[in-house]
């Protein structure tokens, strides 16, 4: 038969890309649009404390998170609310993200 058709532009095919995407393979935690803590914190707490509490709860009940997605609320914004720097806003994470 004919030889297999190579991937276009040397990109992997969609199924191999899905297999290597950790967000599709493992449980994670997202603060994306629609999430409970999207631009929101626990009452009386800041973002850092809220995220620490989420992690503590996940550990307590055995949720094996492998990744975390922090949506657009945490970094410095430039024109049109796009990324200015991948640096935490000092009023949100005064001690950084380390």
Coordinates of C-alpha atoms in Angstrom, one line a residue:
X1 CA 0.0 0.0 0.0
X2 CA 0.9 3.7 -0.1
X3 CA 3.3 5.1 2.6
X4 CA 1.6 6.8 5.6
X5 CA 0.9 10.5 5.2
X6 CA 3.3 12.4 7.4
X7 CA 1.9 15.0 9.8
X8 CA 1.5 18.5 8.4
X9 CA 4.2 21.0 9.5
X10 CA 5.8 18.3 11.6
X11 CA 3.1 18.7 14.2
X12 CA 1.8 15.6 16.1
X13 CA -1.6 14.3 15.2
X14 CA -4.5 15.3 17.4
X15 CA -4.7 12.0 19.2
X16 CA -1.1 12.0 20.3
X17 CA -1.4 15.6 21.3
X18 CA -4.4 14.7 23.5
X19 CA -2.5 11.8 25.0
X20 CA 0.4 14.1 26.1
X21 CA -1.8 16.9 27.5
X22 CA -1.7 16.5 31.3
X23 CA -4.9 18.6 31.6
X24 CA -6.8 15.8 29.7
X25 CA -5.0 12.9 31.5
X26 CA -5.1 14.0 35.1
X27 CA -7.4 15.7 37.6
X28 CA -6.5 19.4 38.1
X29 CA -7.9 22.6 39.7
X30 CA -8.9 25.5 37.6
X31 CA -9.8 29.1 38.4
X32 CA -10.9 29.7 34.9
X33 CA -14.1 31.6 33.9
X34 CA -17.0 29.7 35.5
X35 CA -15.0 28.3 38.5
X36 CA -16.2 29.2 42.0
X37 CA -13.0 31.2 42.8
X38 CA -12.8 33.0 39.4
X39 CA -12.0 36.5 40.5
X40 CA -13.3 35.5 43.9
X41 CA -11.8 34.5 47.2
X42 CA -13.1 32.8 50.4
X43 CA -14.9 35.3 52.6
X44 CA -12.4 37.4 54.5
X45 CA -9.4 35.9 52.8
X46 CA -7.0 36.8 50.0
X47 CA -6.2 34.7 46.9
X48 CA -3.1 33.1 48.4
X49 CA -4.9 32.0 51.6
X50 CA -7.9 30.7 49.5
X51 CA -5.6 28.6 47.2
X52 CA -3.7 27.2 50.3
X53 CA -7.1 26.2 51.8
X54 CA -8.1 24.6 48.5
X55 CA -4.9 22.5 48.5
X56 CA -5.4 21.5 52.2
X57 CA -9.0 20.4 51.5
X58 CA -7.9 18.4 48.4
X59 CA -5.2 16.7 50.4
X60 CA -7.6 16.0 53.3
X61 CA -10.2 14.3 51.1
X62 CA -7.7 12.7 48.8
X63 CA -8.2 14.6 45.5
X64 CA -5.0 13.9 43.6
X65 CA -4.6 17.1 41.7
X66 CA -1.7 17.0 39.2
X67 CA -2.0 20.6 37.8
X68 CA -3.4 24.0 38.6
X69 CA -4.6 26.6 36.2
X70 CA -4.7 30.2 37.5
X71 CA -6.8 32.3 35.1
X72 CA -6.2 36.0 34.2
X73 CA -6.8 37.5 37.6
X74 CA -3.3 37.2 39.0
X75 CA -0.8 38.7 36.5
X76 CA 0.0 42.2 35.4
X77 CA -2.1 43.4 32.5
X78 CA -1.2 45.6 29.6
X79 CA -3.2 47.2 26.8
X80 CA -6.6 45.6 26.2
X81 CA -6.2 43.6 29.5
X82 CA -3.6 41.3 27.8
X83 CA -0.6 40.0 29.6
X84 CA 2.0 42.7 30.3
X85 CA 4.3 40.5 32.4
X86 CA 4.0 36.9 33.7
X87 CA 4.5 38.5 37.1
X88 CA 1.9 38.3 40.0
X89 CA 0.1 41.5 40.8
X90 CA 1.6 42.7 44.1
X91 CA -1.8 43.4 45.6
X92 CA -2.9 39.8 44.8
X93 CA 0.3 37.8 45.6
X94 CA 2.5 40.2 47.6
X95 CA 5.0 37.4 48.3
X96 CA 5.0 36.1 44.7
X97 CA 4.0 32.6 43.6
X98 CA 7.0 30.6 44.9

